[in-house]
mmCIF file of C-alpha atoms in Angstrom:
data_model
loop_
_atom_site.group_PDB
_atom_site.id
_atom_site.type_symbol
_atom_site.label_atom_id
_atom_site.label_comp_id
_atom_site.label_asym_id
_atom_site.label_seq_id
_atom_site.Cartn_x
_atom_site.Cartn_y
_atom_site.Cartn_z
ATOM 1 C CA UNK A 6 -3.376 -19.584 -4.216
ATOM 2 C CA UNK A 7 -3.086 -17.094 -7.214
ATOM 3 C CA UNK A 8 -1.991 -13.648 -6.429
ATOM 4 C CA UNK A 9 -4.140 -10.489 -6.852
ATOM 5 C CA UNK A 10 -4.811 -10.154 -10.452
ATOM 6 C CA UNK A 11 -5.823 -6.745 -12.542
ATOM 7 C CA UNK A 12 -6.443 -5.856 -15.805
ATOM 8 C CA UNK A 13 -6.044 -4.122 -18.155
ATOM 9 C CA UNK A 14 -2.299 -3.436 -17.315
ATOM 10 C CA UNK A 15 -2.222 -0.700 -19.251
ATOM 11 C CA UNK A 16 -4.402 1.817 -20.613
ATOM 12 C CA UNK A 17 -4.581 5.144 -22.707
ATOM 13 C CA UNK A 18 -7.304 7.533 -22.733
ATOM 14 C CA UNK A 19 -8.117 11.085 -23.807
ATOM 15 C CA UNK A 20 -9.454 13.873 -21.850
ATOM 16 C CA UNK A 21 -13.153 14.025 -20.474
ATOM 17 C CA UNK A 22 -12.973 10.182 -21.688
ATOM 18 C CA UNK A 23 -14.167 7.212 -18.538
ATOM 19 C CA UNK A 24 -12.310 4.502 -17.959
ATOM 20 C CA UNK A 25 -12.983 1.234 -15.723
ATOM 21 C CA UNK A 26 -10.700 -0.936 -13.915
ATOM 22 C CA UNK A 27 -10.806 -4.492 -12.711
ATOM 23 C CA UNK A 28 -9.824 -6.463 -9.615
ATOM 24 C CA UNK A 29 -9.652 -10.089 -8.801
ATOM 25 C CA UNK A 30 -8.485 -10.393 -5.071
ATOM 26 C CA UNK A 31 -6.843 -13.375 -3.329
ATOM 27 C CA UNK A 32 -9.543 -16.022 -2.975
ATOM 28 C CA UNK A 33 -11.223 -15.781 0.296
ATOM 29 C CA UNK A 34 -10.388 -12.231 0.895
ATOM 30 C CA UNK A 35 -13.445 -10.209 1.232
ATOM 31 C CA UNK A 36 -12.225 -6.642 1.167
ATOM 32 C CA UNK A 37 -10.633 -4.538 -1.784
ATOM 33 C CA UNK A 38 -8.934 -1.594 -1.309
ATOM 34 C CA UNK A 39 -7.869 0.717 -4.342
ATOM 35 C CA UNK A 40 -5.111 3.434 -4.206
ATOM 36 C CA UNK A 41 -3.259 5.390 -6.272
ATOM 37 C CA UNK A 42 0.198 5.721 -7.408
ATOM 38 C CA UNK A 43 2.049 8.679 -8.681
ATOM 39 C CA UNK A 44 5.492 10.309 -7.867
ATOM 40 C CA UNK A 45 4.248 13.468 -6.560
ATOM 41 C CA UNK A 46 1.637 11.968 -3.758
ATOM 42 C CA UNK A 47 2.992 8.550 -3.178
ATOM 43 C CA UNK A 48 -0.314 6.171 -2.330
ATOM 44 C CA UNK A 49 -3.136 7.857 -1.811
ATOM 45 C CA UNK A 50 -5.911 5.581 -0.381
ATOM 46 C CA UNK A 51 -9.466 5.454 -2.668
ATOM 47 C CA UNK A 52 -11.829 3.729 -1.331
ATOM 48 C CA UNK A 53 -12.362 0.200 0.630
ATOM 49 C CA UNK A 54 -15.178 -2.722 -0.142
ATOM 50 C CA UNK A 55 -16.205 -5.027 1.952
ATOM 51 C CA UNK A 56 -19.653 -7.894 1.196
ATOM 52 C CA UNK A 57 -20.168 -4.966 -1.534
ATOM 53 C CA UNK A 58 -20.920 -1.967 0.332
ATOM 54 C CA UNK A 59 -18.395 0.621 0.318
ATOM 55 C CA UNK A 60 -16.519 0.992 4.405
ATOM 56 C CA UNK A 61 -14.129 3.944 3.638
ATOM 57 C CA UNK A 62 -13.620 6.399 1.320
ATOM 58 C CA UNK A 63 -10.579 8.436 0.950
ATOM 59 C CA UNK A 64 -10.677 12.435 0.162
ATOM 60 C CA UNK A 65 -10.486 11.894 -3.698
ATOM 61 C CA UNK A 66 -13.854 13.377 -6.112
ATOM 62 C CA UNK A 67 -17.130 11.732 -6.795
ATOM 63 C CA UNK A 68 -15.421 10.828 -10.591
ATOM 64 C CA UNK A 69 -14.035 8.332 -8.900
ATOM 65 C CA UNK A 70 -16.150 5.404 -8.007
ATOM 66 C CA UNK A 71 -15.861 1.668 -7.302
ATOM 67 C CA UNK A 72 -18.346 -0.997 -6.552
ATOM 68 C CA UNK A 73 -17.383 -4.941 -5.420
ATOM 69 C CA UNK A 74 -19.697 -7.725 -6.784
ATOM 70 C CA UNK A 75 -20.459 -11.022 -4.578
ATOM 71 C CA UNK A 76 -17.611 -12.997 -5.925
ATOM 72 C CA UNK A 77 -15.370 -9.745 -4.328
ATOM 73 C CA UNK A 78 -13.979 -8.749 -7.814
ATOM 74 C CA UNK A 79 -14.396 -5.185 -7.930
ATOM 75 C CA UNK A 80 -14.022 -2.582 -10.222
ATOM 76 C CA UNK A 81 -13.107 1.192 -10.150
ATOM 77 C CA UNK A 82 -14.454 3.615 -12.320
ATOM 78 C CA UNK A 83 -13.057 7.098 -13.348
ATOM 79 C CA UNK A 84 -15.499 9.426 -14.814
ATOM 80 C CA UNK A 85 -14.240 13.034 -17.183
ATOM 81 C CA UNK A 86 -11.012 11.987 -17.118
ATOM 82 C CA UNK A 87 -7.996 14.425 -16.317
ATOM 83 C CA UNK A 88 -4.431 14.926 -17.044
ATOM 84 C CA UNK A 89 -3.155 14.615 -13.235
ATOM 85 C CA UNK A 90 -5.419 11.379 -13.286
ATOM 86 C CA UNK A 91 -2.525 9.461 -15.164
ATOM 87 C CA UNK A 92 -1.463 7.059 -12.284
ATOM 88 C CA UNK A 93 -0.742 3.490 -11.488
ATOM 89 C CA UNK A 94 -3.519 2.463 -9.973
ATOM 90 C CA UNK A 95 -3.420 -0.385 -7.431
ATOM 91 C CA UNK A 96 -6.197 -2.640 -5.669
ATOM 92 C CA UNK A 97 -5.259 -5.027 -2.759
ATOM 93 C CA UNK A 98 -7.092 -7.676 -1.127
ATOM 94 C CA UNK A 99 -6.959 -8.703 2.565
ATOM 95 C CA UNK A 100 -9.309 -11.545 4.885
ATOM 96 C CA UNK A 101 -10.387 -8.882 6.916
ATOM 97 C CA UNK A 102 -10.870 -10.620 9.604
ATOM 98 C CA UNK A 103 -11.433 -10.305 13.237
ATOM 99 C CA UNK A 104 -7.651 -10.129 13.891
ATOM 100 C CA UNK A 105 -6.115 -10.176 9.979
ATOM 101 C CA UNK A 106 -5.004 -6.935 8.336
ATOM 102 C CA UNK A 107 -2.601 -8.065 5.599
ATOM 103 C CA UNK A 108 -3.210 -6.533 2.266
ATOM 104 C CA UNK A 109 -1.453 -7.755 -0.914
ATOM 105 C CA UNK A 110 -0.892 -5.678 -4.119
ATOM 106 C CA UNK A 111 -2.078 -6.441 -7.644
ATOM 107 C CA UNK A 112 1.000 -5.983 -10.076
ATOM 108 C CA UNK A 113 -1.574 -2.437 -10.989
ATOM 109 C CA UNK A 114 -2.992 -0.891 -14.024
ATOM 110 C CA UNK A 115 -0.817 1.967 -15.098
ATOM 111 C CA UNK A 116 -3.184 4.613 -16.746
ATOM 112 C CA UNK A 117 -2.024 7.513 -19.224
ATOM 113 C CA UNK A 118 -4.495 10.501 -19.580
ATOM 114 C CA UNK A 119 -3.455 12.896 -23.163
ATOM 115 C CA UNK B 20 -7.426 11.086 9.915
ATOM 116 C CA UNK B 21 -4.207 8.950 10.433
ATOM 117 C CA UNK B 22 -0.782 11.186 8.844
ATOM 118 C CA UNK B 23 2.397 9.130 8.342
ATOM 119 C CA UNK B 24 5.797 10.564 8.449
ATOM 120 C CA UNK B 25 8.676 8.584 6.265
ATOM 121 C CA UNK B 26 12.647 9.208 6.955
ATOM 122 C CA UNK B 27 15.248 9.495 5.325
ATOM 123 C CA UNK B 28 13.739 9.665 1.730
ATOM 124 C CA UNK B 29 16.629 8.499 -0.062
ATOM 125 C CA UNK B 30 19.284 6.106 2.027
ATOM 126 C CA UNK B 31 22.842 4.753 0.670
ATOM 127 C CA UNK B 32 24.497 2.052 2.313
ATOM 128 C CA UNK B 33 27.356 0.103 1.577
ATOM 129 C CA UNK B 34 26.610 -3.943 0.571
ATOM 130 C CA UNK B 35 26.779 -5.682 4.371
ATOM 131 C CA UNK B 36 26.120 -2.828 5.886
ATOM 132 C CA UNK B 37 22.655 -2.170 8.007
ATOM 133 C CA UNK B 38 20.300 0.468 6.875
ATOM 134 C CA UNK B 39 17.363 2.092 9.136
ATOM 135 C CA UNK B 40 14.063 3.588 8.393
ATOM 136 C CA UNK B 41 12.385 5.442 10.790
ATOM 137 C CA UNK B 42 8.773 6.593 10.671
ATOM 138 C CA UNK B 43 6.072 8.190 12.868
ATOM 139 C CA UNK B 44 2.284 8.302 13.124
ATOM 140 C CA UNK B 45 -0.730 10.561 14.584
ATOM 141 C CA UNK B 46 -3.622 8.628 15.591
ATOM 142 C CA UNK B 47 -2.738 6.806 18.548
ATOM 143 C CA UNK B 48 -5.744 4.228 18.141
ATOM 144 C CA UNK B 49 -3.419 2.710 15.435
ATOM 145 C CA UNK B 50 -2.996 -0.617 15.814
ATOM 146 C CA UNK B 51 -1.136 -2.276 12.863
ATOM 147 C CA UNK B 52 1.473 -1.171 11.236
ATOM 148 C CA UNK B 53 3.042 -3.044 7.828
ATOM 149 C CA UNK B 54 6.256 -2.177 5.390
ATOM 150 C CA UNK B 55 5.921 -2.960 1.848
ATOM 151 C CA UNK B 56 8.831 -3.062 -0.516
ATOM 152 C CA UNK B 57 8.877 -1.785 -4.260
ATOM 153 C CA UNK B 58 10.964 -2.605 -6.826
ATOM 154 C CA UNK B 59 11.107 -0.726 -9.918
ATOM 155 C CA UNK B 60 7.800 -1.428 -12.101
ATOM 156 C CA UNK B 61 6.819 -4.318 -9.459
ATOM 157 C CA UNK B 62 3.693 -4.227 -7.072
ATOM 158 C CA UNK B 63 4.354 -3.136 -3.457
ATOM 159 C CA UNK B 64 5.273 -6.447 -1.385
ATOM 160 C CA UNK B 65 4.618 -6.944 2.099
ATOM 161 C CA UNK B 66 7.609 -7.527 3.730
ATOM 162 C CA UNK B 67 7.126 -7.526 7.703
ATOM 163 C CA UNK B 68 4.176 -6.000 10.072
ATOM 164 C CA UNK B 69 3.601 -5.471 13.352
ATOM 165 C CA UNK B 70 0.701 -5.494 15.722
ATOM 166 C CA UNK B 71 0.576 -2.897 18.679
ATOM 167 C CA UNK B 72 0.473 -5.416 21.261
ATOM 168 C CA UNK B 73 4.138 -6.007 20.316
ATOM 169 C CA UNK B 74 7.305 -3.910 20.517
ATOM 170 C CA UNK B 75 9.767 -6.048 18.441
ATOM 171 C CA UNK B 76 8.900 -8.680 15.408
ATOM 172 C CA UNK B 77 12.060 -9.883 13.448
ATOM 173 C CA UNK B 78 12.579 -11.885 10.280
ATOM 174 C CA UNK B 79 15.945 -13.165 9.251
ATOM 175 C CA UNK B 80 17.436 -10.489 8.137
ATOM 176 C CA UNK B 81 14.660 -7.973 8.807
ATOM 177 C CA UNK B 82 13.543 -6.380 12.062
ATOM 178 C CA UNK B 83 10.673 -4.048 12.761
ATOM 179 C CA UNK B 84 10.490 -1.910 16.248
ATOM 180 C CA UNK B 85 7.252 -0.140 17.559
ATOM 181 C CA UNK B 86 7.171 2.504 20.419
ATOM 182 C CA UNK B 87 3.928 3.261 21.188
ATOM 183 C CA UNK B 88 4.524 5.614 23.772
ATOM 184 C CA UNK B 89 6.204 8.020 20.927
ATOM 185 C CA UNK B 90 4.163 6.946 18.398
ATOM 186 C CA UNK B 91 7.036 5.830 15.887
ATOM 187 C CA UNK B 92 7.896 2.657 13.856
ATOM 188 C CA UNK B 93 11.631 1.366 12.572
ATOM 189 C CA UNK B 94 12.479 -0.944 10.176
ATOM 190 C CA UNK B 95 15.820 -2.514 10.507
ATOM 191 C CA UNK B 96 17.760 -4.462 7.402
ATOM 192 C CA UNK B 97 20.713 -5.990 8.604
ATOM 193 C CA UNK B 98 23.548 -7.267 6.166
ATOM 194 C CA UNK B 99 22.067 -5.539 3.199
ATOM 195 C CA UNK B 100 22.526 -7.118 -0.071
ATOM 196 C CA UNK B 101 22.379 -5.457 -3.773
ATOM 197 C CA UNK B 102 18.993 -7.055 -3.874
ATOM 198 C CA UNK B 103 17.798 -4.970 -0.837
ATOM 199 C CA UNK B 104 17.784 -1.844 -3.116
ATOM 200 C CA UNK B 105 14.281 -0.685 -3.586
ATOM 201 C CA UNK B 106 11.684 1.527 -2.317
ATOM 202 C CA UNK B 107 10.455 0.999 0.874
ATOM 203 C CA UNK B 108 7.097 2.243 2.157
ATOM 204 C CA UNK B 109 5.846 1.934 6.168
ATOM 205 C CA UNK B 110 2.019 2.130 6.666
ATOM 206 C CA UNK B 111 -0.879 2.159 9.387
ATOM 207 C CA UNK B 112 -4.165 1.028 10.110
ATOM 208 C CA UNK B 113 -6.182 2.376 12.870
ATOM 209 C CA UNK B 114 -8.618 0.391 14.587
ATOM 210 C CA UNK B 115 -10.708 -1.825 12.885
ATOM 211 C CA UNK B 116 -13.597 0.908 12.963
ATOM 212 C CA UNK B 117 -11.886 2.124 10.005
ATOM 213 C CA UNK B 118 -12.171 -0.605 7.712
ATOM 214 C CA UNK B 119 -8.812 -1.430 6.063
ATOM 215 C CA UNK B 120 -7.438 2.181 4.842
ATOM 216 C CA UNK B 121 -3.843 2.002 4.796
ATOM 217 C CA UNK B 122 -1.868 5.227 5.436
ATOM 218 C CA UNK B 123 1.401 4.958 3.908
ATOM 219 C CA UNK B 124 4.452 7.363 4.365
ATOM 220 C CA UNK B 125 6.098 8.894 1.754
ATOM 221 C CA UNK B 126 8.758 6.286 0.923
ATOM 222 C CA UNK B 127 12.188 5.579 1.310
ATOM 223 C CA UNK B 128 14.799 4.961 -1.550
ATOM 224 C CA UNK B 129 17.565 2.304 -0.340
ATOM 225 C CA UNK B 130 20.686 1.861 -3.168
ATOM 226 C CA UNK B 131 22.833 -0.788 -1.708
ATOM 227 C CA UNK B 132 26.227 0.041 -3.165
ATOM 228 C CA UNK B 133 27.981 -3.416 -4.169
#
């Protein structure tokens, strides 16, 4: 089976700019988890999606959003963006079944805010 | 909410040596509990996990221990090897009820000294 795939792998943005993110998980895994990345906090949990409806939510703002579609891609979306945003940004995809927890990584998308 | 604690942050061990990790949790309703291994500019890998129906899970080389009772979690690498050297992350889930948020700990740095 192919691994969990992102894109873009990179990105640059500007201030007060949005930005969206993209997640392919594992095929068969229905839930996609986002977190992010950065020396100072370690990984910080986003948010969780599950059939498409949101199950957790970690204590980040509303500028950051997500959504999953019913193929369980799912994107992330970052909204006015700031300079402590820049991050690597990492989704992972589990079963999520009634006795599976194992999440795999994406290789991430590292995002620069200027 | 869940809080992991990580120790030591940064660990040096001599090639063929072993090398322990150590970490404790909060929510005692936790119930799995995975380490995930980073190498520089790679995705985090899961390496080992443990359910809390179990006290002791090994893998060749690698061992993980659970103590419910104090609420902490080891991970135990045995003959280390140069390859070893990488950041190393333990994690929780708590029960099902809350989706599939992973809680990591802060991280642990292991140089394996040839």
């Amino acid at each position: 089976k192919a691994g969990v795939t992102q894109t873009p792998r990179y990105l640059i943005k500007t201030r007060g700019q949005q930005v969206t993110l993209s997640c392919s998980p594992i095929s068969g895994h229905r839930s996609v988890s986002w977190y992010q990345q950065t020396p100072g906090q370690g990984l910080q949990f986003l948010f969780e999606y599950f059939s498409e409806t949101q199950r957790n939510k970690g204590n980040f703002p509303g500028r950051f959003s997500g959504r999953q579609f019913s193929n369980s891609r799912s994107e992330m979306n970052v909204s006015t963006l700031e300079l402590g945003d820049s991050a690597l940004y990492l989704c992972a995809s589990s079963l999520s079944g009634t006795d599976t927890y194992e999440q795999y990584f994406g290789p991430g998308t590292r995002l620069t805010v200027t | 909410g869940e809080n992991v604690e990580q120790h030591p942050s940064t660990l040096s061990v001599q090639e063929g040596d072993s090398a322990v990790i150590k970490c404790t949790y909060s929510d005692s309703a936790s119930n799995y509990f995975p380490w995930y291994k980073q190498e520089l500019g790679k995705r985090p890998q899961l390496i080992i996990d443990i359910r809390s129906n179990v006290g002791e899970k090994k893998d060749q080389r690698i061992a993980v221990t659970l103590n419910k009772t104090a609420k902490h979690f080891s991970l135990h690498i045995t003959e280390t090897q140069p390859e070893d050297s990488a950041v190393y992350f333990c994690a929780a889930i708590p029960s099902r009820s809350s989706g599939d948020k992973l809680t990591f700990g802060t991280g642990t740095r292991l140089a394996v000294r040839p």
